[in-house]
Coordinates of C-alpha atoms in Angstrom, one line a residue:
M1 CA -70.8 -84.2 190.3
P2 CA -68.6 -84.0 187.2
T3 CA -65.0 -84.2 187.8
H4 CA -62.6 -81.9 186.1
T5 CA -59.4 -83.5 184.9
T6 CA -56.4 -81.5 184.0
P7 CA -55.5 -82.1 180.3
R8 CA -52.1 -83.7 179.8
P9 CA -49.7 -81.7 177.7
A10 CA -49.3 -83.1 174.2
Q11 CA -46.2 -85.1 173.9
R12 CA -43.9 -84.4 171.0
P13 CA -43.5 -87.2 168.6
R14 CA -40.1 -88.8 168.8
P15 CA -38.1 -88.4 165.6
A16 CA -37.9 -91.4 163.4
P17 CA -34.6 -93.3 163.6
G18 CA -34.2 -92.9 159.8
R19 CA -34.4 -89.1 160.2
V20 CA -31.9 -89.0 163.0
L21 CA -29.5 -91.2 161.0
R22 CA -29.9 -89.0 157.9
N23 CA -29.3 -85.8 159.9
T24 CA -26.2 -87.3 161.6
V25 CA -24.8 -88.4 158.2
L26 CA -25.4 -85.0 156.8
V27 CA -23.7 -83.2 159.7
V28 CA -20.7 -85.5 159.7
T29 CA -20.3 -85.2 155.9
S30 CA -20.5 -81.4 156.1
L31 CA -17.8 -81.3 158.7
V32 CA -15.5 -83.6 156.8
W33 CA -16.1 -81.6 153.6
A34 CA -15.4 -78.3 155.4
L35 CA -12.2 -79.6 157.0
P36 CA -9.8 -78.6 154.1
T37 CA -11.4 -75.2 153.9
W38 CA -10.9 -74.7 157.7
L39 CA -7.2 -75.7 157.4
L40 CA -6.8 -73.3 154.5
L41 CA -8.3 -70.4 156.4
V42 CA -6.4 -71.1 159.6
N43 CA -3.0 -71.5 158.0
A44 CA -3.5 -68.5 155.6
L45 CA -4.0 -66.4 158.7
V46 CA -0.5 -67.3 160.1
P47 CA 2.2 -64.6 159.4
A48 CA 4.7 -66.1 156.9
A49 CA 7.6 -65.2 159.2
D50 CA 6.0 -67.1 162.1
Y51 CA 5.2 -70.3 160.2
S52 CA 7.1 -73.2 161.7
G53 CA 6.5 -75.7 159.0
E54 CA 3.8 -77.6 160.8
P55 CA 0.1 -77.1 159.9
H56 CA -2.0 -75.3 162.4
W57 CA -5.5 -76.4 163.5
W58 CA -6.4 -73.2 165.3
P59 CA -5.7 -69.5 164.4
Q60 CA -2.3 -68.2 165.6
G61 CA -1.7 -64.6 164.7
F62 CA -3.1 -62.6 161.9
G63 CA -1.0 -62.1 158.7
L64 CA -3.7 -62.7 156.1
F65 CA -3.6 -59.4 154.4
D66 CA 0.2 -59.4 154.2
N67 CA 0.2 -62.9 152.8
I68 CA -2.3 -61.9 150.2
S69 CA -0.3 -58.9 149.3
Q70 CA 2.9 -60.9 148.8
A71 CA 1.0 -63.5 146.7
W72 CA -0.6 -60.7 144.6
T73 CA 2.8 -59.1 143.9
Q74 CA 5.1 -62.1 143.4
A75 CA 2.7 -64.2 141.3
E76 CA 1.2 -61.2 139.4
L77 CA -2.3 -62.4 140.3
G78 CA -4.0 -59.3 139.0
P79 CA -3.3 -59.9 135.3
A80 CA -3.8 -63.6 135.8
M81 CA -7.2 -63.2 137.4
G82 CA -8.2 -60.9 134.5
N83 CA -7.1 -63.5 132.0
S84 CA -9.1 -66.2 133.8
L85 CA -12.1 -63.9 134.0
L86 CA -12.0 -63.4 130.3
Y87 CA -11.6 -67.1 129.5
A88 CA -14.3 -68.2 132.0
V89 CA -16.9 -65.7 130.9
T90 CA -16.4 -65.9 127.1
S91 CA -15.9 -69.7 126.9
A92 CA -18.7 -70.5 129.3
T93 CA -21.1 -68.2 127.4
A94 CA -20.2 -69.7 124.1
A95 CA -20.4 -73.2 125.4
I96 CA -23.8 -72.6 126.9
L97 CA -25.2 -71.1 123.7
V98 CA -23.9 -74.1 121.6
A99 CA -25.2 -76.6 124.1
T100 CA -28.6 -74.9 124.3
M101 CA -28.8 -75.0 120.5
A102 CA -27.8 -78.7 120.4
A103 CA -30.3 -79.6 123.1
F104 CA -33.0 -77.8 121.2
A105 CA -32.1 -79.6 118.0
T106 CA -31.9 -83.1 119.6
V107 CA -35.0 -82.8 121.8
I108 CA -37.4 -80.3 120.4
M109 CA -36.8 -80.5 116.6
P110 CA -37.8 -83.6 114.6
V111 CA -34.3 -85.0 114.0
R112 CA -33.4 -88.6 113.4
R113 CA -31.2 -90.7 115.7
K114 CA -31.5 -88.4 118.7
T115 CA -29.8 -91.0 121.0
L116 CA -26.8 -91.2 118.6
W117 CA -26.4 -87.4 118.6
F118 CA -26.6 -87.4 122.4
W119 CA -23.7 -89.8 122.7
L120 CA -21.6 -88.2 120.1
I121 CA -21.7 -84.9 121.9
Y122 CA -21.7 -86.2 125.5
S123 CA -18.8 -88.6 124.8
G124 CA -16.4 -85.6 125.2
T125 CA -16.7 -86.0 128.9
L126 CA -15.9 -89.7 129.0
L127 CA -12.2 -89.4 128.1
P128 CA -9.6 -88.0 130.5
L129 CA -8.4 -84.6 129.5
Q130 CA -4.8 -85.7 129.7
V131 CA -5.1 -87.7 126.5
F132 CA -5.7 -84.4 124.6
L133 CA -2.5 -82.7 125.8
R134 CA 0.1 -84.0 123.4
P135 CA -2.0 -83.6 120.1
L136 CA -3.2 -80.2 121.3
F137 CA 0.3 -79.0 122.1
L138 CA 1.7 -80.2 118.7
A139 CA -1.3 -78.7 116.8
Y140 CA -1.1 -75.4 118.6
A141 CA 2.6 -75.2 118.1
D142 CA 2.1 -75.7 114.3
T143 CA -0.8 -73.3 113.9
G144 CA 0.4 -70.4 116.1
L145 CA -2.3 -70.9 118.7
Y146 CA 0.2 -71.8 121.4
D147 CA 0.5 -69.2 124.2
A148 CA -2.4 -67.3 122.7
Q149 CA -5.7 -66.2 124.3
F150 CA -7.8 -67.5 121.4
G151 CA -6.2 -70.9 121.7
L152 CA -7.1 -71.3 125.3
F153 CA -10.6 -69.9 124.5
L154 CA -11.1 -72.7 121.9
V155 CA -10.0 -75.4 124.3
Y156 CA -12.2 -74.2 127.1
V157 CA -15.2 -74.0 124.9
A158 CA -14.6 -77.5 123.6
I159 CA -14.3 -79.1 127.0
A160 CA -17.3 -77.2 128.4
V161 CA -19.8 -78.0 125.7
P162 CA -20.4 -81.8 126.5
F163 CA -21.4 -81.3 130.2
A164 CA -23.4 -78.1 129.4
Y165 CA -25.2 -80.1 126.7
F166 CA -26.0 -82.8 129.2
I167 CA -27.6 -80.2 131.6
M168 CA -29.5 -78.4 128.8
R169 CA -30.8 -81.6 127.2
N170 CA -32.1 -83.0 130.5
F171 CA -33.8 -79.6 131.1
A172 CA -35.3 -79.6 127.6
L173 CA -36.9 -83.0 128.3
T174 CA -38.9 -81.5 131.1
L175 CA -40.5 -78.7 129.0
A176 CA -44.1 -79.2 127.9
P177 CA -44.2 -80.2 124.2
E178 CA -47.6 -78.5 123.8
I179 CA -46.0 -75.1 123.8
I180 CA -43.8 -75.9 120.8
E181 CA -46.7 -77.5 119.0
A182 CA -48.9 -74.5 119.5
A183 CA -46.1 -72.2 118.2
R184 CA -45.6 -74.4 115.1
M185 CA -49.4 -74.3 114.4
D186 CA -49.2 -70.5 114.6
G187 CA -46.6 -70.6 111.9
A188 CA -43.5 -69.8 114.0
S189 CA -40.2 -70.9 112.5
W190 CA -37.7 -73.0 114.5
W191 CA -35.3 -70.1 114.8
R192 CA -38.1 -67.9 116.3
I193 CA -39.2 -70.7 118.6
F194 CA -35.7 -71.1 119.9
W195 CA -35.0 -67.5 120.7
Q196 CA -38.5 -66.4 121.8
I197 CA -39.8 -69.5 123.6
H198 CA -37.0 -72.1 124.3
V199 CA -34.3 -69.7 125.6
P200 CA -36.6 -67.8 128.0
L201 CA -38.0 -71.0 129.4
S202 CA -34.5 -72.4 129.8
W203 CA -32.9 -69.3 131.3
S204 CA -32.6 -70.8 134.8
A205 CA -30.9 -73.9 133.5
M206 CA -28.6 -71.8 131.3
V207 CA -27.5 -69.8 134.3
A208 CA -26.9 -73.0 136.4
A209 CA -24.8 -74.5 133.5
F210 CA -22.9 -71.2 133.2
V211 CA -21.9 -71.3 136.9
F212 CA -20.7 -74.9 136.5
Q213 CA -18.6 -74.1 133.4
F214 CA -17.3 -70.8 134.8
V215 CA -16.0 -72.6 137.9
A216 CA -14.5 -75.4 135.7
V217 CA -12.6 -73.0 133.5
W218 CA -11.6 -70.7 136.4
N219 CA -10.1 -73.7 138.3
D220 CA -8.3 -75.2 135.2
L221 CA -4.6 -75.8 135.7
L222 CA -3.9 -78.6 133.2
F223 CA -4.4 -76.6 130.0
G224 CA -3.2 -73.4 131.5
I225 CA 0.3 -74.7 132.2
T226 CA 0.5 -76.7 129.0
L227 CA -0.7 -74.2 126.4
S228 CA 0.6 -70.9 127.8
T229 CA 3.8 -69.5 129.2
S230 CA 3.5 -65.7 129.1
S231 CA 2.2 -63.8 132.1
N232 CA -0.3 -61.8 130.0
I233 CA -1.8 -65.1 128.6
R234 CA -1.6 -67.6 131.5
P235 CA -4.7 -68.1 133.7
V236 CA -4.8 -67.6 137.4
M237 CA -4.3 -71.2 138.4
A238 CA -1.1 -71.4 136.4
A239 CA 0.1 -68.2 138.1
L240 CA -0.7 -69.7 141.5
A241 CA 1.2 -72.9 140.6
E242 CA 4.2 -70.8 139.7
L243 CA 3.9 -69.2 143.2
Q244 CA 3.9 -72.6 144.7
G245 CA 7.0 -73.5 142.7
N246 CA 8.7 -70.8 144.8
Y247 CA 7.6 -72.7 147.9
S248 CA 10.7 -72.3 150.0
S249 CA 11.0 -68.5 149.4
V250 CA 7.4 -67.4 150.0
G251 CA 6.2 -69.9 152.5
P252 CA 2.9 -71.9 152.6
P253 CA 0.9 -69.1 154.3
V254 CA 1.5 -66.9 151.2
V255 CA 0.5 -69.7 148.8
L256 CA -2.7 -70.3 150.9
G257 CA -3.5 -66.6 151.0
G258 CA -3.2 -66.5 147.2
A259 CA -5.4 -69.6 146.9
L260 CA -8.0 -68.0 149.2
L261 CA -8.0 -64.8 147.1
V262 CA -8.4 -66.5 143.8
S263 CA -11.3 -68.6 145.1
L264 CA -13.4 -65.6 146.0
P265 CA -14.8 -64.9 142.5
T266 CA -16.3 -68.4 142.2
V267 CA -17.9 -68.1 145.7
V268 CA -19.4 -64.7 144.9
L269 CA -20.7 -66.1 141.6
F270 CA -22.3 -69.1 143.2
F271 CA -24.2 -67.1 145.8
S272 CA -25.2 -64.5 143.3
A273 CA -26.8 -67.2 141.0
Q274 CA -28.2 -69.2 143.9
R275 CA -31.7 -67.9 143.3
F276 CA -31.6 -69.4 139.8
F277 CA -30.9 -72.8 141.2
V278 CA -33.8 -72.4 143.7
S279 CA -36.3 -71.2 141.0
S280 CA -35.2 -74.1 138.7
L281 CA -35.8 -76.6 141.5
R282 CA -39.2 -75.2 142.3
L283 CA -40.3 -75.2 138.7
H284 CA -39.2 -78.7 137.9
G285 CA -39.1 -80.4 141.3

């Protein structure tokens, strides 16, 4: 007579040691990376009057809104955030447009010495920004651009173009050349190909580059404190630095509350543009 055996339940495969190690490294790295943010949040919650001078690792009290209110008033963060928003949007947009044109010219169009053009443009990221401070300060003082919005706009565009060009050039190298060849055979001009073909295809990369440059301009402190002094000109990080200069009078929780407030626009922008990053990865992954 046939015997009936009970089937054994399928055993789950053990995770590979390499996968376990990778996940462990990712978790530990994420925790270490999030540690400064955790300390900022916890100490921004402490009421300024109750702060003892020692950093807190766990929430004690809730004075966040009062700390933010004091930072907003004493550092005049409202006008400063408006200035930074103006600088970040306009300079990042201009830089992305220039970088996209440069990438189109050095990758798509039949120009000579493409590698030389790449290094001439990208070399702007190889020098530390501090080396530009003295000549910029002297030139701005002589030309009337010092403590002027247009002067800061020019600086931010100039420092944003090289890295934006690096992103747009690498993206342009992944585009199929057959599309451009077909458009040229149909008699399309280079100008028309750029606006009607290249820009729509590069839209996700342009948005990603815009986010990077927006964050870089928004977080700039070096040029903000060097090339501006007026409250209606200075960017938000310069205003926040001035608040920190009054360290003994306002207390660290107020400074941290202001820092938390001014970081919100970049966080919102990143999550709003996240789908462009994902679509770009799916298209060119």
